[in-house]
CSV table of C-alpha atoms in Angstrom, one decimal:
chain,number,residue,atom,x,y,z
X,13,MET,CA,-9.1,-9.3,7.1
X,14,ARG,CA,-6.1,-6.9,6.6
X,15,SER,CA,-6.9,-6.6,2.8
X,16,SER,CA,-10.6,-5.7,3.3
X,17,VAL,CA,-9.1,-2.4,5.4
X,18,THR,CA,-6.3,-1.7,3.2
X,19,SER,CA,-8.4,-2.1,-0.2
X,20,LYS,CA,-10.3,1.0,1.1
X,21,ASP,CA,-7.7,3.2,1.5
X,22,PRO,CA,-8.4,6.2,-0.3
X,23,LEU,CA,-4.5,7.2,-0.3
X,24,LEU,CA,-3.8,3.7,-2.0
X,25,SER,CA,-7.0,4.2,-4.3
X,26,ALA,CA,-5.7,7.9,-5.3
X,27,ALA,CA,-2.1,6.7,-5.5
X,28,ARG,CA,-3.2,3.9,-7.9
X,29,PHE,CA,-5.4,6.3,-10.3
X,30,VAL,CA,-2.2,9.1,-10.4
X,31,VAL,CA,0.3,6.2,-10.9
X,32,GLY,CA,-1.9,4.6,-13.5
X,33,LEU,CA,-2.3,8.3,-15.4
X,34,LEU,CA,1.3,9.0,-15.1
X,35,MET,CA,2.2,5.4,-16.9
X,36,GLY,CA,-0.3,6.3,-19.6
X,37,LEU,CA,1.5,9.8,-20.1
X,38,PHE,CA,4.9,8.5,-20.1
X,39,ALA,CA,3.8,5.7,-22.4
X,40,PHE,CA,2.2,8.1,-24.7
X,41,ILE,CA,5.1,10.7,-24.9
X,42,GLY,CA,7.2,7.6,-25.4
X,43,VAL,CA,5.5,6.5,-28.6
X,44,ILE,CA,4.8,10.1,-29.7
X,45,VAL,CA,8.5,10.8,-29.5
X,46,THR,CA,9.5,7.4,-30.8
X,47,ILE,CA,7.4,8.4,-34.1
X,48,GLY,CA,8.9,11.6,-34.4
X,49,LEU,CA,12.2,10.0,-34.0
X,50,GLY,CA,11.2,7.9,-37.0
X,51,ALA,CA,10.1,10.9,-38.7
X,52,ILE,CA,13.4,12.9,-38.3
X,53,LEU,CA,15.2,9.8,-39.6
X,54,THR,CA,13.6,9.2,-42.7
X,55,VAL,CA,10.9,11.6,-44.3
X,56,GLN,CA,12.2,14.7,-42.5
X,57,ARG,CA,15.6,14.6,-42.3
X,58,SER,CA,16.3,17.2,-44.4
X,59,GLU,CA,14.0,19.5,-43.6
X,60,ILE,CA,15.5,19.2,-39.8
X,61,ILE,CA,19.1,19.5,-41.2
X,62,GLU,CA,18.2,22.6,-42.7
X,63,ARG,CA,16.5,24.3,-40.0
X,64,VAL,CA,19.6,22.9,-37.4
X,65,ALA,CA,21.8,24.5,-39.8
X,66,ALA,CA,19.7,27.8,-39.4
X,67,ALA,CA,19.6,27.8,-35.8
X,68,ASN,CA,23.6,27.7,-35.8
X,69,GLY,CA,23.6,24.0,-34.8
X,70,GLY,CA,26.9,23.4,-36.5
X,71,PRO,CA,27.6,19.8,-38.2
X,72,VAL,CA,26.8,18.0,-35.0
X,73,GLY,CA,23.5,19.4,-34.7
X,74,TYR,CA,21.3,16.8,-36.5
X,75,PRO,CA,22.9,13.8,-34.2
X,76,LEU,CA,22.5,15.9,-31.1
X,77,VAL,CA,18.8,16.2,-32.0
X,78,LEU,CA,18.5,12.8,-32.8
X,79,LEU,CA,20.5,11.9,-29.8
X,80,ALA,CA,17.7,14.3,-27.9
X,81,PHE,CA,15.3,12.1,-29.0
X,82,VAL,CA,16.5,9.1,-28.0
X,83,LEU,CA,17.3,10.2,-24.5
X,84,ILE,CA,13.7,11.4,-24.2
X,85,VAL,CA,12.5,8.0,-25.2
X,86,GLY,CA,14.9,6.6,-22.7
X,87,LEU,CA,13.8,8.5,-20.1
X,88,MET,CA,10.1,8.0,-20.7
X,89,ALA,CA,10.7,4.4,-20.7
X,90,LEU,CA,12.7,4.7,-17.3
X,91,ALA,CA,9.5,6.6,-15.8
X,92,PHE,CA,7.3,4.2,-17.0
X,93,LEU,CA,9.3,1.0,-15.6
X,94,PHE,CA,9.5,3.1,-12.4
X,95,MET,CA,5.7,3.7,-12.1
X,96,ARG,CA,5.0,0.2,-12.9
X,97,GLU,CA,7.2,-1.0,-10.1
X,98,LEU,CA,5.0,1.5,-7.6
X,99,SER,CA,1.9,0.3,-9.1
X,100,ARG,CA,2.5,-3.3,-8.2
X,101,MET,CA,3.9,-2.0,-4.6
X,102,ILE,CA,0.6,-0.2,-4.3
X,103,GLY,CA,-1.0,-3.6,-5.4
X,104,SER,CA,0.8,-5.3,-2.6
X,105,VAL,CA,-0.5,-2.9,-0.1
X,106,GLU,CA,-3.6,-3.3,-1.3
X,107,GLN,CA,-3.5,-7.2,-0.9
X,108,GLY,CA,-2.5,-6.3,3.2
X,109,ASP,CA,0.9,-8.2,2.5
X,110,PRO,CA,3.4,-5.5,1.6
X,111,PHE,CA,6.5,-7.2,3.3
X,112,GLN,CA,7.9,-9.5,1.0
X,113,PRO,CA,11.2,-9.9,-0.3
X,114,PHE,CA,9.9,-9.1,-4.2
X,115,ASN,CA,9.0,-5.8,-2.8
X,116,ALA,CA,12.7,-5.0,-1.6
X,117,ASP,CA,13.9,-5.9,-5.1
X,118,ARG,CA,11.0,-3.6,-6.5
X,119,LEU,CA,12.6,-0.6,-4.2
X,120,ARG,CA,16.1,-1.7,-5.4
X,121,ARG,CA,15.0,-1.6,-9.1
X,122,MET,CA,13.4,1.8,-8.5
X,123,GLY,CA,16.6,3.1,-7.1
X,124,TRP,CA,18.9,2.2,-10.2
X,125,LEU,CA,15.9,3.3,-12.5
X,126,THR,CA,16.2,6.8,-10.7
X,127,VAL,CA,19.8,6.9,-10.8
X,128,ALA,CA,19.5,6.1,-14.8
X,129,SER,CA,16.8,8.9,-15.1
X,130,GLN,CA,19.0,11.2,-13.5
X,131,LEU,CA,22.0,10.2,-15.8
X,132,THR,CA,19.6,10.4,-18.7
X,133,LEU,CA,18.9,13.8,-17.6
X,134,VAL,CA,21.9,15.1,-17.3
X,135,GLY,CA,22.7,13.7,-21.2
X,136,LEU,CA,19.8,15.8,-22.0
X,137,ALA,CA,21.2,19.0,-20.4
X,138,GLY,CA,24.4,18.2,-22.0
X,139,VAL,CA,22.8,18.3,-25.8
X,140,GLY,CA,20.7,21.4,-24.6
X,141,MET,CA,24.5,23.2,-23.7
X,142,ALA,CA,25.7,21.7,-26.9
X,143,PHE,CA,23.3,24.1,-29.0
X,144,ASP,CA,24.0,27.6,-29.5
X,145,GLY,CA,21.6,29.9,-27.8
X,146,ILE,CA,21.1,28.2,-24.7
X,147,ARG,CA,22.5,29.6,-21.7
X,148,PRO,CA,25.1,27.0,-20.5
X,149,ALA,CA,25.4,27.9,-17.0
X,150,LEU,CA,21.7,28.3,-16.2
X,151,LEU,CA,21.2,24.7,-17.9
X,152,ALA,CA,24.0,23.2,-15.8
X,153,GLU,CA,22.3,24.5,-12.7
X,154,ASP,CA,19.2,22.9,-13.4
X,155,ALA,CA,20.6,19.7,-14.3
X,156,LEU,CA,22.5,19.7,-11.3
X,157,ASN,CA,19.7,20.3,-9.0
X,158,ALA,CA,17.7,17.9,-10.8
X,159,ALA,CA,20.6,15.4,-10.1
X,160,PHE,CA,21.0,16.1,-6.8
X,161,GLY,CA,17.2,15.7,-5.9
X,162,GLY,CA,17.1,12.4,-8.2
X,163,LEU,CA,20.3,10.8,-6.6
X,164,LEU,CA,18.8,11.6,-3.1
X,165,LEU,CA,15.4,10.0,-4.0
X,166,ALA,CA,17.7,7.1,-5.4
X,167,LEU,CA,19.4,7.0,-1.9
X,168,VAL,CA,15.9,6.5,0.2
X,169,LEU,CA,14.8,4.1,-2.1
X,170,PHE,CA,18.0,1.8,-1.9
X,171,ILE,CA,17.8,2.3,2.3
X,172,LEU,CA,13.6,1.8,2.0
X,173,ALA,CA,14.8,-1.5,0.2
X,174,ARG,CA,17.2,-2.7,3.1
X,175,VAL,CA,14.5,-1.6,5.7
X,176,PHE,CA,12.0,-3.9,3.5
X,177,ARG,CA,14.3,-6.7,3.4
X,178,LEU,CA,14.9,-6.7,7.1
X,179,GLY,CA,11.1,-6.2,7.8
X,180,THR,CA,10.4,-9.2,5.6
X,181,ALA,CA,13.2,-11.1,7.6
X,182,MET,CA,11.6,-9.9,11.0
X,183,ARG,CA,8.0,-10.8,10.0
X,184,GLU,CA,9.1,-14.4,8.9
X,185,GLU,CA,10.7,-15.3,12.2
X,186,LEU,CA,7.6,-13.8,14.2
X,187,GLU,CA,5.4,-16.0,11.6
X,188,GLY,CA,7.9,-18.9,13.5
X,189,THR,CA,7.2,-17.9,16.9
X,190,VAL,CA,4.1,-20.2,18.5
C,28,MET,CA,17.1,-28.8,14.3
C,29,ALA,CA,18.9,-29.2,17.4
C,30,ILE,CA,16.0,-28.5,19.6
C,31,ILE,CA,13.6,-31.5,20.0
C,32,VAL,CA,9.8,-30.6,20.9
C,33,THR,CA,8.6,-33.6,22.9
C,34,LEU,CA,5.2,-32.6,23.3
C,35,ASP,CA,3.6,-35.3,21.3
C,36,ASP,CA,5.2,-38.0,24.2
C,37,ARG,CA,3.5,-35.5,27.2
C,38,LEU,CA,0.2,-35.5,25.3
C,39,HIS,CA,0.3,-39.3,24.9
C,40,ASP,CA,1.2,-39.5,28.6
C,41,LYS,CA,-1.9,-37.3,29.6
C,42,ARG,CA,-4.2,-39.0,27.2
C,43,MET,CA,-4.8,-35.8,25.6
C,44,THR,CA,-5.6,-35.0,21.8
C,45,LEU,CA,-3.9,-31.6,20.2
C,46,THR,CA,-7.0,-30.2,19.6
C,47,GLU,CA,-8.0,-30.4,23.3
C,48,LEU,CA,-4.9,-28.8,24.2
C,49,ALA,CA,-5.5,-26.2,21.6
C,50,GLU,CA,-8.4,-25.1,23.6
C,51,ARG,CA,-7.2,-25.4,26.7
C,52,VAL,CA,-4.3,-23.1,26.3
C,53,ASP,CA,-5.9,-20.8,23.8
C,54,ILE,CA,-3.5,-21.5,20.8
C,55,THR,CA,-4.5,-22.4,17.5
C,56,LEU,CA,-4.3,-25.9,16.4
C,57,ALA,CA,-2.2,-24.9,13.6
C,58,ASN,CA,0.5,-23.0,15.9
C,59,LEU,CA,0.4,-25.9,18.1
C,60,SER,CA,0.9,-28.3,15.0
C,61,ILE,CA,3.8,-26.2,14.1
C,62,LEU,CA,5.4,-26.5,17.4
C,63,LYS,CA,4.7,-30.3,17.4
C,64,THR,CA,6.4,-31.0,14.2
C,65,GLY,CA,9.4,-28.8,15.0
C,66,LYS,CA,8.8,-26.2,12.6
C,67,ALA,CA,8.6,-23.6,15.1
C,68,LYS,CA,11.3,-21.3,14.9
C,69,ALA,CA,11.0,-19.8,18.7
C,70,ILE,CA,8.6,-20.2,21.2
C,71,ARG,CA,6.9,-17.6,23.7
C,72,PHE,CA,7.5,-17.9,27.6
C,73,SER,CA,3.6,-17.6,27.9
C,74,THR,CA,3.2,-20.0,25.5
C,75,LEU,CA,5.4,-22.5,27.4
C,76,GLN,CA,3.7,-21.4,30.8
C,77,SER,CA,0.2,-22.4,29.3
C,78,LEU,CA,1.6,-25.7,27.9
C,79,CYS,CA,3.6,-26.7,31.2
C,80,ARG,CA,0.4,-25.5,33.2
C,81,GLU,CA,-1.9,-27.6,31.4
C,82,LEU,CA,0.3,-30.7,31.0
C,83,ASP,CA,1.7,-30.5,34.5
C,84,CYS,CA,5.0,-30.5,33.7
C,85,GLN,CA,8.5,-28.7,33.3
C,86,PRO,CA,9.7,-26.6,30.2
C,87,GLY,CA,12.6,-29.4,30.3
C,88,ASP,CA,9.7,-32.0,29.8
C,89,LEU,CA,8.8,-30.4,26.5
C,90,LEU,CA,11.8,-29.5,24.9
C,91,GLY,CA,14.9,-31.6,24.4
C,92,TYR,CA,18.2,-31.0,23.0
C,93,ALA,CA,20.2,-33.0,20.3
C,94,PRO,CA,23.4,-32.1,19.2
C,95,ASN,CA,23.8,-32.5,15.3
């Protein structure tokens, strides 16, 4: 009964579509950057070293480029995992039974994924700042703004996880009431 | 569980089946079965009232306490 109502919810359908699209996008970018990482480690290694040197990248320029690629791959993996958890939560809402302990666990995992993503973003900003030609103050400000927004989202997710856990316990109690 | 539900005894006294009681008190057979087997976590006053009315008894006749 509940599932037949929720499965027709246009918001859930739209959310599922957008989340699916984003999962595909993050996976695609992750694969492309991984291929790029493989290329700059092997066939394009000397070319990248030359280009970094030409752009005043200094002696640590090449490792920093590698680090940036690794961080981007990590960021895409974290974003993909976040969207996968969200997609599974949408699935449980569609089935009409979202107040389950596993959804509280999902929200908590999404909170930690957000924290990890923000740390990765700060790392990426740090790599950007290490290169010449980028205005460090501007980049630091952007990184701080992004980190603040992300950490706020993580906080909301952690609180929602608690709310879900309490809601699940309350529902279990209600189910045992005759 | 310290609280014992003696619904089965009252039903026996009244020569009434659980299905019949479920129809009279308008509670699902599944829920009454949960109550009878002592698996319920709580009982509403409205349920207790209906049961007492149909079984012509007091709440204390339906529930008992056994110290662990």
